[in-house]
Amino acid sequence: MSSSTSVGSSQDLESDLSDLESSFRGPSSFRFNESVTSGEGLVQLFQGHRAYDLLAERFLYGLGHLPLRTNTEVLAVYQNKYSDIGAQGMMQNFGISKKIMEQKHGGNANVNLAWCFVSKDDIPKIIQYGFSCNMPKNDGSYGHGVYLTPASSSLLECVKKAVVDEDGLRHVFLCRVILGKTEVIQPGSQQCCPSSKEFDSGVDNLLSPNKYIVWSTHMNAHILPDFLLSFRAPSCLEGFLTPQVHPKMPTSPWLPFPALFCALSKLLPPSDLTSLTKYHKELKEKRITRRQMIQRVRQIAGDKLLVSVIKSLGAKPKASSRSCQRMMTVQGPRII
């Protein structure tokens, strides 16, 4: 896949991936040249095939940095044929689980596409027996389960941690994942199953997840490894992962949340103020992060109103280090 291939916006990415997802409802959705077929239930696709080109393009797009994309090559793309009895059972279990989730959550099982990096030795076992037999290794920082990266998220850190085989290749599955209702999992968690019957899986961030966590109790029925990509990336990635631009220090005023809410109380309906107070309480109880709090304030009030209110409140007040933890910054129309 040429590194000069143009890529669209994030909206185009979601649209294309959704279109691809709707196409592979079963193992016979595409017509293949099966002259090259692995012994692990995979059929090789070739450059020029719709699925090959789309997956290779989207994978390289996820690397973000142009120098890294230029120096990374997708060498092979395979589709899972689900030809083995065990693999067929895994696909049937996925379909049953999807229906159960739809019944539980009003028709929406919350099925998403996600990348799962694996070692070469993992591949045949996962294809034949699923993830419970050979769960991909991770650092355990978000509990006990399979960690996957949303299909439209950055893949930089994942590529850095991916296992390199004896030929210098790294491998990644593109999977369908049943998420159901997600809950935030904090770093350092020892969780191994949903915290209650209300939830089904975990994420690192509710509004903008970079990590899906499928618990060991659900991994075989909620993850379906549809495609496999094998790629070669630079052996030393540190130079490519170093930020190229130093972030600018914010220069706009700082305000404590209570002061902002006081100003917004004259402009927002009571129901919105109740929601803001509720989220602020969750922030103080550490049930949500500061960034999540800011995102929710933006959703309720809107950036235009927030910029206007904060500008009207004047310059940055002096504050102790403790109170600074409750503060937010607005720079132009964007809260950071």
mmCIF file of C-alpha atoms in Angstrom:
data_model
loop_
_atom_site.group_PDB
_atom_site.id
_atom_site.type_symbol
_atom_site.label_atom_id
_atom_site.label_comp_id
_atom_site.label_asym_id
_atom_site.label_seq_id
_atom_site.Cartn_x
_atom_site.Cartn_y
_atom_site.Cartn_z
ATOM 1 C CA MET A 1 0.000 0.000 0.000
ATOM 2 C CA SER A 2 1.559 3.269 -1.026
ATOM 3 C CA SER A 3 2.191 5.696 1.768
ATOM 4 C CA SER A 4 1.045 8.509 -0.498
ATOM 5 C CA THR A 5 -2.526 7.239 -0.549
ATOM 6 C CA SER A 6 -4.786 10.066 0.517
ATOM 7 C CA VAL A 7 -6.993 9.622 3.526
ATOM 8 C CA GLY A 8 -10.221 11.363 4.402
ATOM 9 C CA SER A 9 -11.527 13.023 7.504
ATOM 10 C CA SER A 10 -12.458 11.168 10.678
ATOM 11 C CA GLN A 11 -16.079 11.239 9.493
ATOM 12 C CA ASP A 12 -15.051 9.548 6.232
ATOM 13 C CA LEU A 13 -13.132 6.960 8.234
ATOM 14 C CA GLU A 14 -16.162 6.088 10.367
ATOM 15 C CA SER A 15 -18.364 5.926 7.266
ATOM 16 C CA ASP A 16 -16.005 3.637 5.376
ATOM 17 C CA LEU A 17 -15.501 1.341 8.344
ATOM 18 C CA SER A 18 -19.255 1.152 8.912
ATOM 19 C CA ASP A 19 -19.705 0.316 5.238
ATOM 20 C CA LEU A 20 -17.093 -2.424 5.533
ATOM 21 C CA GLU A 21 -18.672 -3.764 8.726
ATOM 22 C CA SER A 22 -22.063 -4.047 7.030
ATOM 23 C CA SER A 23 -20.433 -6.053 4.245
ATOM 24 C CA PHE A 24 -18.940 -8.904 6.261
ATOM 25 C CA ARG A 25 -22.019 -10.394 7.906
ATOM 26 C CA GLY A 26 -20.702 -13.893 7.311
ATOM 27 C CA PRO A 27 -17.618 -15.746 6.105
ATOM 28 C CA SER A 28 -18.706 -15.678 2.439
ATOM 29 C CA SER A 29 -19.345 -11.944 2.058
ATOM 30 C CA PHE A 30 -16.418 -11.411 -0.352
ATOM 31 C CA ARG A 31 -15.248 -13.385 -3.363
ATOM 32 C CA PHE A 32 -11.593 -14.318 -3.068
ATOM 33 C CA ASN A 33 -8.775 -15.590 -5.172
ATOM 34 C CA GLU A 34 -7.993 -18.481 -2.848
ATOM 35 C CA SER A 35 -4.741 -19.464 -4.542
ATOM 36 C CA VAL A 36 -2.970 -18.486 -1.348
ATOM 37 C CA THR A 37 -4.692 -19.843 1.754
ATOM 38 C CA SER A 38 -3.054 -20.338 5.134
ATOM 39 C CA GLY A 39 -3.525 -23.462 7.185
ATOM 40 C CA GLU A 40 -5.043 -21.452 10.015
ATOM 41 C CA GLY A 41 -8.469 -20.771 8.485
ATOM 42 C CA LEU A 42 -7.396 -17.521 6.824
ATOM 43 C CA VAL A 43 -7.682 -16.552 3.173
ATOM 44 C CA GLN A 44 -5.273 -14.004 1.751
ATOM 45 C CA LEU A 45 -6.535 -10.862 0.033
ATOM 46 C CA PHE A 46 -4.486 -8.991 -2.542
ATOM 47 C CA GLN A 47 -3.753 -5.368 -3.308
ATOM 48 C CA GLY A 48 -6.571 -3.980 -5.449
ATOM 49 C CA HIS A 49 -9.226 -5.925 -3.537
ATOM 50 C CA ARG A 50 -11.700 -3.550 -1.895
ATOM 51 C CA ALA A 51 -11.208 -4.916 1.620
ATOM 52 C CA TYR A 52 -7.413 -5.042 1.308
ATOM 53 C CA ASP A 53 -7.123 -1.461 0.118
ATOM 54 C CA LEU A 54 -9.532 -0.075 2.707
ATOM 55 C CA LEU A 55 -7.980 -1.901 5.661
ATOM 56 C CA ALA A 56 -4.406 -1.099 4.674
ATOM 57 C CA GLU A 57 -5.280 2.564 4.136
ATOM 58 C CA ARG A 58 -7.119 2.867 7.446
ATOM 59 C CA PHE A 59 -4.365 1.121 9.355
ATOM 60 C CA LEU A 60 -1.720 3.499 7.987
ATOM 61 C CA TYR A 61 -4.045 6.431 8.664
ATOM 62 C CA GLY A 62 -4.169 5.370 12.321
ATOM 63 C CA LEU A 63 -0.392 5.728 12.632
ATOM 64 C CA GLY A 64 -0.852 9.486 12.400
ATOM 65 C CA HIS A 65 2.715 10.723 11.903
ATOM 66 C CA LEU A 66 3.564 11.039 8.204
ATOM 67 C CA PRO A 67 7.196 9.868 8.669
ATOM 68 C CA LEU A 68 5.995 6.709 10.412
ATOM 69 C CA ARG A 69 3.332 6.048 7.752
ATOM 70 C CA THR A 70 5.948 6.495 5.042
ATOM 71 C CA ASN A 71 8.247 3.965 6.704
ATOM 72 C CA THR A 72 5.562 1.366 7.504
ATOM 73 C CA GLU A 73 4.430 -1.201 4.952
ATOM 74 C CA VAL A 74 1.378 -3.452 5.047
ATOM 75 C CA LEU A 75 2.642 -6.754 3.619
ATOM 76 C CA ALA A 76 -0.398 -9.028 3.903
ATOM 77 C CA VAL A 77 -4.117 -8.895 4.657
ATOM 78 C CA TYR A 78 -6.181 -11.998 5.435
ATOM 79 C CA GLN A 79 -9.847 -12.623 6.139
ATOM 80 C CA ASN A 80 -11.011 -15.205 8.644
ATOM 81 C CA LYS A 81 -12.979 -17.920 6.808
ATOM 82 C CA TYR A 82 -14.439 -19.421 10.029
ATOM 83 C CA SER A 83 -13.994 -22.822 8.396
ATOM 84 C CA ASP A 84 -12.968 -24.737 11.521
ATOM 85 C CA ILE A 85 -15.710 -26.160 13.752
ATOM 86 C CA GLY A 86 -14.393 -24.205 16.720
ATOM 87 C CA ALA A 87 -14.304 -20.983 14.693
ATOM 88 C CA GLN A 88 -17.860 -21.564 13.477
ATOM 89 C CA GLY A 89 -18.946 -22.004 17.082
ATOM 90 C CA MET A 90 -17.222 -18.750 17.999
ATOM 91 C CA MET A 91 -19.108 -16.927 15.239
ATOM 92 C CA GLN A 92 -22.426 -18.449 16.374
ATOM 93 C CA ASN A 93 -21.721 -17.447 19.984
ATOM 94 C CA PHE A 94 -21.040 -13.896 18.799
ATOM 95 C CA GLY A 95 -24.403 -13.782 17.019
ATOM 96 C CA ILE A 96 -26.231 -15.086 20.102
ATOM 97 C CA SER A 97 -24.433 -12.583 22.353
ATOM 98 C CA LYS A 98 -25.314 -9.745 19.996
ATOM 99 C CA LYS A 99 -29.021 -10.643 20.193
ATOM 100 C CA ILE A 100 -28.838 -10.842 23.997
ATOM 101 C CA MET A 101 -27.215 -7.393 24.159
ATOM 102 C CA GLU A 102 -29.855 -5.988 21.815
ATOM 103 C CA GLN A 103 -32.602 -7.294 24.089
ATOM 104 C CA LYS A 104 -30.835 -5.921 27.150
ATOM 105 C CA HIS A 105 -30.210 -2.440 25.723
ATOM 106 C CA GLY A 106 -33.269 -1.627 23.654
ATOM 107 C CA GLY A 107 -32.051 -2.952 20.327
ATOM 108 C CA ASN A 108 -28.502 -1.546 20.425
ATOM 109 C CA ALA A 109 -25.728 -4.038 21.164
ATOM 110 C CA ASN A 110 -23.113 -1.300 20.582
ATOM 111 C CA VAL A 111 -21.001 -3.318 18.123
ATOM 112 C CA ASN A 112 -17.785 -1.590 17.080
ATOM 113 C CA LEU A 113 -14.664 -2.262 15.048
ATOM 114 C CA ALA A 114 -11.355 -2.403 16.915
ATOM 115 C CA TRP A 115 -7.725 -3.396 16.440
ATOM 116 C CA CYS A 116 -6.136 -6.111 18.574
ATOM 117 C CA PHE A 117 -2.351 -6.549 18.320
ATOM 118 C CA VAL A 118 -1.146 -10.131 18.703
ATOM 119 C CA SER A 119 2.039 -12.158 18.406
ATOM 120 C CA LYS A 120 2.586 -14.542 15.503
ATOM 121 C CA ASP A 121 2.189 -17.504 17.865
ATOM 122 C CA ASP A 122 -1.204 -16.174 19.033
ATOM 123 C CA ILE A 123 -2.763 -16.197 15.564
ATOM 124 C CA PRO A 124 -3.618 -19.902 14.950
ATOM 125 C CA LYS A 125 -4.900 -20.378 18.512
ATOM 126 C CA ILE A 126 -7.142 -17.301 18.368
ATOM 127 C CA ILE A 127 -8.501 -18.282 14.942
ATOM 128 C CA GLN A 128 -9.344 -21.794 16.100
ATOM 129 C CA TYR A 129 -10.268 -21.360 19.761
ATOM 130 C CA GLY A 130 -10.862 -17.651 20.354
ATOM 131 C CA PHE A 131 -9.209 -15.367 22.860
ATOM 132 C CA SER A 132 -9.804 -17.409 26.007
ATOM 133 C CA CYS A 133 -7.232 -20.021 24.969
ATOM 134 C CA ASN A 134 -4.478 -17.501 24.274
ATOM 135 C CA MET A 135 -5.368 -14.033 25.534
ATOM 136 C CA PRO A 136 -3.029 -11.398 24.014
ATOM 137 C CA LYS A 137 -0.523 -10.127 26.565
ATOM 138 C CA ASN A 138 -1.001 -6.633 28.012
ATOM 139 C CA ASP A 139 0.339 -4.676 30.970
ATOM 140 C CA GLY A 140 -2.775 -5.321 33.070
ATOM 141 C CA SER A 141 -3.183 -1.619 33.812
ATOM 142 C CA TYR A 142 -6.933 -1.700 33.096
ATOM 143 C CA GLY A 143 -7.867 -4.984 34.726
ATOM 144 C CA HIS A 144 -8.037 -8.540 33.458
ATOM 145 C CA GLY A 145 -9.305 -8.810 29.913
ATOM 146 C CA VAL A 146 -8.538 -8.198 26.255
ATOM 147 C CA TYR A 147 -7.535 -4.623 25.402
ATOM 148 C CA LEU A 148 -8.542 -3.392 21.940
ATOM 149 C CA THR A 149 -8.025 -0.052 20.202
ATOM 150 C CA PRO A 150 -11.030 1.625 18.504
ATOM 151 C CA ALA A 151 -10.679 1.461 14.723
ATOM 152 C CA SER A 152 -10.515 5.245 14.347
ATOM 153 C CA SER A 153 -8.057 5.875 17.215
ATOM 154 C CA SER A 154 -4.314 6.504 17.056
ATOM 155 C CA LEU A 155 -2.243 3.325 16.836
ATOM 156 C CA LEU A 156 1.142 4.817 17.734
ATOM 157 C CA GLU A 157 1.506 3.355 21.219
ATOM 158 C CA CYS A 158 -0.001 0.027 20.153
ATOM 159 C CA VAL A 159 2.514 -0.382 17.332
ATOM 160 C CA LYS A 160 5.320 0.450 19.746
ATOM 161 C CA LYS A 161 4.233 -2.372 22.085
ATOM 162 C CA ALA A 162 3.405 -4.907 19.343
ATOM 163 C CA VAL A 163 5.427 -8.143 19.316
ATOM 164 C CA VAL A 164 7.934 -8.411 16.435
ATOM 165 C CA ASP A 165 8.344 -11.893 14.960
ATOM 166 C CA GLU A 166 11.513 -13.515 13.585
ATOM 167 C CA ASP A 167 10.913 -11.914 10.164
ATOM 168 C CA GLY A 168 10.581 -8.422 11.602
ATOM 169 C CA LEU A 169 6.794 -8.349 11.176
ATOM 170 C CA ARG A 170 4.040 -7.234 13.553
ATOM 171 C CA HIS A 171 0.464 -8.526 13.430
ATOM 172 C CA VAL A 172 -2.945 -7.059 14.240
ATOM 173 C CA PHE A 173 -6.529 -8.320 14.008
ATOM 174 C CA LEU A 174 -9.420 -6.077 13.016
ATOM 175 C CA CYS A 175 -12.281 -7.358 15.158
ATOM 176 C CA ARG A 176 -15.968 -6.841 15.625
ATOM 177 C CA VAL A 177 -16.552 -6.150 19.313
ATOM 178 C CA ILE A 178 -19.805 -6.220 21.280
ATOM 179 C CA LEU A 179 -19.486 -3.504 23.922
ATOM 180 C CA GLY A 180 -23.040 -3.196 25.240
ATOM 181 C CA LYS A 181 -23.048 -0.550 27.969
ATOM 182 C CA THR A 182 -19.552 0.592 28.905
ATOM 183 C CA GLU A 183 -18.118 1.842 32.178
ATOM 184 C CA VAL A 184 -14.927 3.812 32.833
ATOM 185 C CA ILE A 185 -12.026 1.721 34.111
ATOM 186 C CA GLN A 186 -9.334 3.646 35.962
ATOM 187 C CA PRO A 187 -5.625 2.843 35.488
ATOM 188 C CA GLY A 188 -4.432 0.374 38.095
ATOM 189 C CA SER A 189 -7.789 -1.395 38.280
ATOM 190 C CA GLN A 190 -7.834 -5.093 39.185
ATOM 191 C CA GLN A 191 -11.331 -5.530 37.769
ATOM 192 C CA CYS A 192 -12.023 -8.795 35.918
ATOM 193 C CA CYS A 193 -15.754 -8.548 35.178
ATOM 194 C CA PRO A 194 -18.468 -5.857 34.952
ATOM 195 C CA SER A 195 -18.929 -3.941 38.211
ATOM 196 C CA SER A 196 -22.680 -4.573 38.057
ATOM 197 C CA LYS A 197 -25.355 -6.102 35.817
ATOM 198 C CA GLU A 198 -25.850 -2.664 34.275
ATOM 199 C CA PHE A 199 -22.499 -2.777 32.448
ATOM 200 C CA ASP A 200 -20.944 -5.131 29.921
ATOM 201 C CA SER A 201 -17.457 -3.848 29.074
ATOM 202 C CA GLY A 202 -14.944 -1.144 29.962
ATOM 203 C CA VAL A 203 -13.361 1.916 28.341
ATOM 204 C CA ASP A 204 -10.647 4.315 29.428
ATOM 205 C CA ASN A 205 -12.838 7.316 28.529
ATOM 206 C CA LEU A 206 -16.607 7.371 27.964
ATOM 207 C CA LEU A 207 -16.695 10.252 25.486
ATOM 208 C CA SER A 208 -13.494 9.585 23.558
ATOM 209 C CA PRO A 209 -12.210 6.063 24.258
ATOM 210 C CA ASN A 210 -8.738 4.985 23.177
ATOM 211 C CA LYS A 211 -9.094 1.570 24.756
ATOM 212 C CA TYR A 212 -11.872 -1.013 24.921
ATOM 213 C CA ILE A 213 -11.656 -3.598 27.710
ATOM 214 C CA VAL A 214 -13.527 -6.866 27.109
ATOM 215 C CA TRP A 215 -13.484 -8.924 30.299
ATOM 216 C CA SER A 216 -12.140 -12.455 30.403
ATOM 217 C CA THR A 217 -15.694 -13.616 31.165
ATOM 218 C CA HIS A 218 -16.904 -12.297 27.783
ATOM 219 C CA MET A 219 -13.895 -12.412 25.468
ATOM 220 C CA ASN A 220 -14.861 -15.477 23.408
ATOM 221 C CA ALA A 221 -18.466 -14.429 22.817
ATOM 222 C CA HIS A 222 -17.947 -10.666 22.373
ATOM 223 C CA ILE A 223 -14.898 -10.495 20.054
ATOM 224 C CA LEU A 224 -14.825 -11.750 16.483
ATOM 225 C CA PRO A 225 -11.413 -11.565 14.687
ATOM 226 C CA ASP A 226 -12.507 -10.902 11.089
ATOM 227 C CA PHE A 227 -9.288 -9.689 9.458
ATOM 228 C CA LEU A 228 -5.540 -10.013 10.065
ATOM 229 C CA LEU A 229 -2.917 -7.508 8.909
ATOM 230 C CA SER A 230 0.812 -8.223 8.889
ATOM 231 C CA PHE A 231 3.061 -5.183 8.580
ATOM 232 C CA ARG A 232 6.648 -4.040 8.880
ATOM 233 C CA ALA A 233 7.407 -0.882 10.863
ATOM 234 C CA PRO A 234 10.774 0.714 11.696
ATOM 235 C CA SER A 235 12.653 -1.358 14.267
ATOM 236 C CA CYS A 236 13.268 1.730 16.390
ATOM 237 C CA LEU A 237 10.100 3.793 16.840
ATOM 238 C CA GLU A 238 11.255 6.292 19.464
ATOM 239 C CA GLY A 239 12.170 8.977 16.960
ATOM 240 C CA PHE A 240 8.821 8.656 15.206
ATOM 241 C CA LEU A 241 6.840 8.825 18.453
ATOM 242 C CA THR A 242 8.520 11.984 19.737
ATOM 243 C CA PRO A 243 6.160 14.961 19.471
ATOM 244 C CA GLN A 244 7.247 17.321 16.728
ATOM 245 C CA VAL A 245 5.706 20.463 18.211
ATOM 246 C CA HIS A 246 5.891 21.705 21.783
ATOM 247 C CA PRO A 247 2.444 22.677 23.102
ATOM 248 C CA LYS A 248 1.868 26.332 23.840
ATOM 249 C CA MET A 249 1.086 27.409 27.363
ATOM 250 C CA PRO A 250 -2.515 28.604 27.709
ATOM 251 C CA THR A 251 -2.887 32.358 28.020
ATOM 252 C CA SER A 252 -6.630 32.662 28.590
ATOM 253 C CA PRO A 253 -8.299 33.086 31.997
ATOM 254 C CA TRP A 254 -8.678 30.303 34.559
ATOM 255 C CA LEU A 255 -11.906 29.841 36.519
ATOM 256 C CA PRO A 256 -13.083 27.462 39.246
ATOM 257 C CA PHE A 257 -16.101 25.390 38.252
ATOM 258 C CA PRO A 258 -18.385 26.904 40.963
ATOM 259 C CA ALA A 259 -17.692 30.431 39.677
ATOM 260 C CA LEU A 260 -18.464 29.351 36.133
ATOM 261 C CA PHE A 261 -21.674 27.603 37.207
ATOM 262 C CA CYS A 262 -22.757 30.738 39.068
ATOM 263 C CA ALA A 263 -22.414 32.783 35.896
ATOM 264 C CA LEU A 264 -24.158 30.133 33.801
ATOM 265 C CA SER A 265 -27.068 29.967 36.263
ATOM 266 C CA LYS A 266 -28.458 33.144 34.733
ATOM 267 C CA LEU A 267 -28.309 31.726 31.231
ATOM 268 C CA LEU A 268 -29.130 28.016 31.413
ATOM 269 C CA PRO A 269 -32.366 26.222 32.360
ATOM 270 C CA PRO A 270 -32.554 24.595 35.840
ATOM 271 C CA SER A 271 -32.325 21.076 34.378
ATOM 272 C CA ASP A 272 -28.937 21.872 32.811
ATOM 273 C CA LEU A 273 -27.650 23.372 36.063
ATOM 274 C CA THR A 274 -28.755 20.246 37.921
ATOM 275 C CA SER A 275 -26.770 18.127 35.461
ATOM 276 C CA LEU A 276 -23.688 20.320 35.881
ATOM 277 C CA THR A 277 -23.895 20.060 39.672
ATOM 278 C CA LYS A 278 -24.247 16.291 39.441
ATOM 279 C CA TYR A 279 -21.188 15.969 37.181
ATOM 280 C CA HIS A 280 -19.182 18.274 39.447
ATOM 281 C CA LYS A 281 -19.988 16.019 42.395
ATOM 282 C CA GLU A 282 -18.836 12.991 40.378
ATOM 283 C CA LEU A 283 -15.598 14.849 39.614
ATOM 284 C CA LYS A 284 -14.951 15.544 43.308
ATOM 285 C CA GLU A 285 -15.652 11.893 44.085
ATOM 286 C CA LYS A 286 -13.192 10.934 41.306
ATOM 287 C CA ARG A 287 -15.862 9.012 39.416
ATOM 288 C CA ILE A 288 -15.053 10.992 36.265
ATOM 289 C CA THR A 289 -11.866 12.735 35.132
ATOM 290 C CA ARG A 290 -11.317 16.478 34.857
ATOM 291 C CA ARG A 291 -11.234 16.180 31.058
ATOM 292 C CA GLN A 292 -14.550 14.319 31.051
ATOM 293 C CA MET A 293 -16.032 17.042 33.246
ATOM 294 C CA ILE A 294 -14.906 19.737 30.825
ATOM 295 C CA GLN A 295 -16.326 17.810 27.865
ATOM 296 C CA ARG A 296 -19.703 17.549 29.590
ATOM 297 C CA VAL A 297 -19.744 21.262 30.423
ATOM 298 C CA ARG A 298 -19.057 21.982 26.769
ATOM 299 C CA GLN A 299 -21.857 19.673 25.638
ATOM 300 C CA ILE A 300 -24.405 21.313 27.938
ATOM 301 C CA ALA A 301 -23.465 24.991 27.607
ATOM 302 C CA GLY A 302 -21.871 25.085 24.168
ATOM 303 C CA ASP A 303 -18.495 26.618 23.328
ATOM 304 C CA LYS A 304 -19.893 29.957 22.143
ATOM 305 C CA LEU A 305 -21.672 30.655 25.430
ATOM 306 C CA LEU A 306 -18.703 29.441 27.502
ATOM 307 C CA VAL A 307 -16.246 31.723 25.720
ATOM 308 C CA SER A 308 -18.560 34.685 26.182
ATOM 309 C CA VAL A 309 -19.135 33.990 29.901
ATOM 310 C CA ILE A 310 -15.473 33.407 30.741
ATOM 311 C CA LYS A 311 -14.337 36.519 28.897
ATOM 312 C CA SER A 312 -16.922 38.532 30.808
ATOM 313 C CA LEU A 313 -15.638 37.239 34.151
ATOM 314 C CA GLY A 314 -12.230 38.807 33.653
ATOM 315 C CA ALA A 315 -8.658 37.831 34.399
ATOM 316 C CA LYS A 316 -7.198 34.797 36.114
ATOM 317 C CA PRO A 317 -7.667 34.804 39.910
ATOM 318 C CA LYS A 318 -4.938 33.650 42.269
ATOM 319 C CA ALA A 319 -5.566 30.177 43.632
ATOM 320 C CA SER A 320 -3.986 27.567 45.841
ATOM 321 C CA SER A 321 -2.629 24.341 44.368
ATOM 322 C CA ARG A 322 -5.624 22.461 45.771
ATOM 323 C CA SER A 323 -8.183 24.739 44.144
ATOM 324 C CA CYS A 324 -6.284 24.617 40.872
ATOM 325 C CA GLN A 325 -7.335 20.999 40.524
ATOM 326 C CA ARG A 326 -10.920 22.205 40.075
ATOM 327 C CA MET A 327 -10.142 24.733 37.397
ATOM 328 C CA MET A 328 -10.653 24.802 33.652
ATOM 329 C CA THR A 329 -9.013 26.756 30.845
ATOM 330 C CA VAL A 330 -10.623 28.152 27.717
ATOM 331 C CA GLN A 331 -8.417 29.081 24.803
ATOM 332 C CA GLY A 332 -10.292 30.673 21.915
ATOM 333 C CA PRO A 333 -13.433 28.607 21.269
ATOM 334 C CA ARG A 334 -11.957 25.414 22.720
ATOM 335 C CA ILE A 335 -11.812 24.325 26.358
ATOM 336 C CA ILE A 336 -8.621 22.411 27.221
#
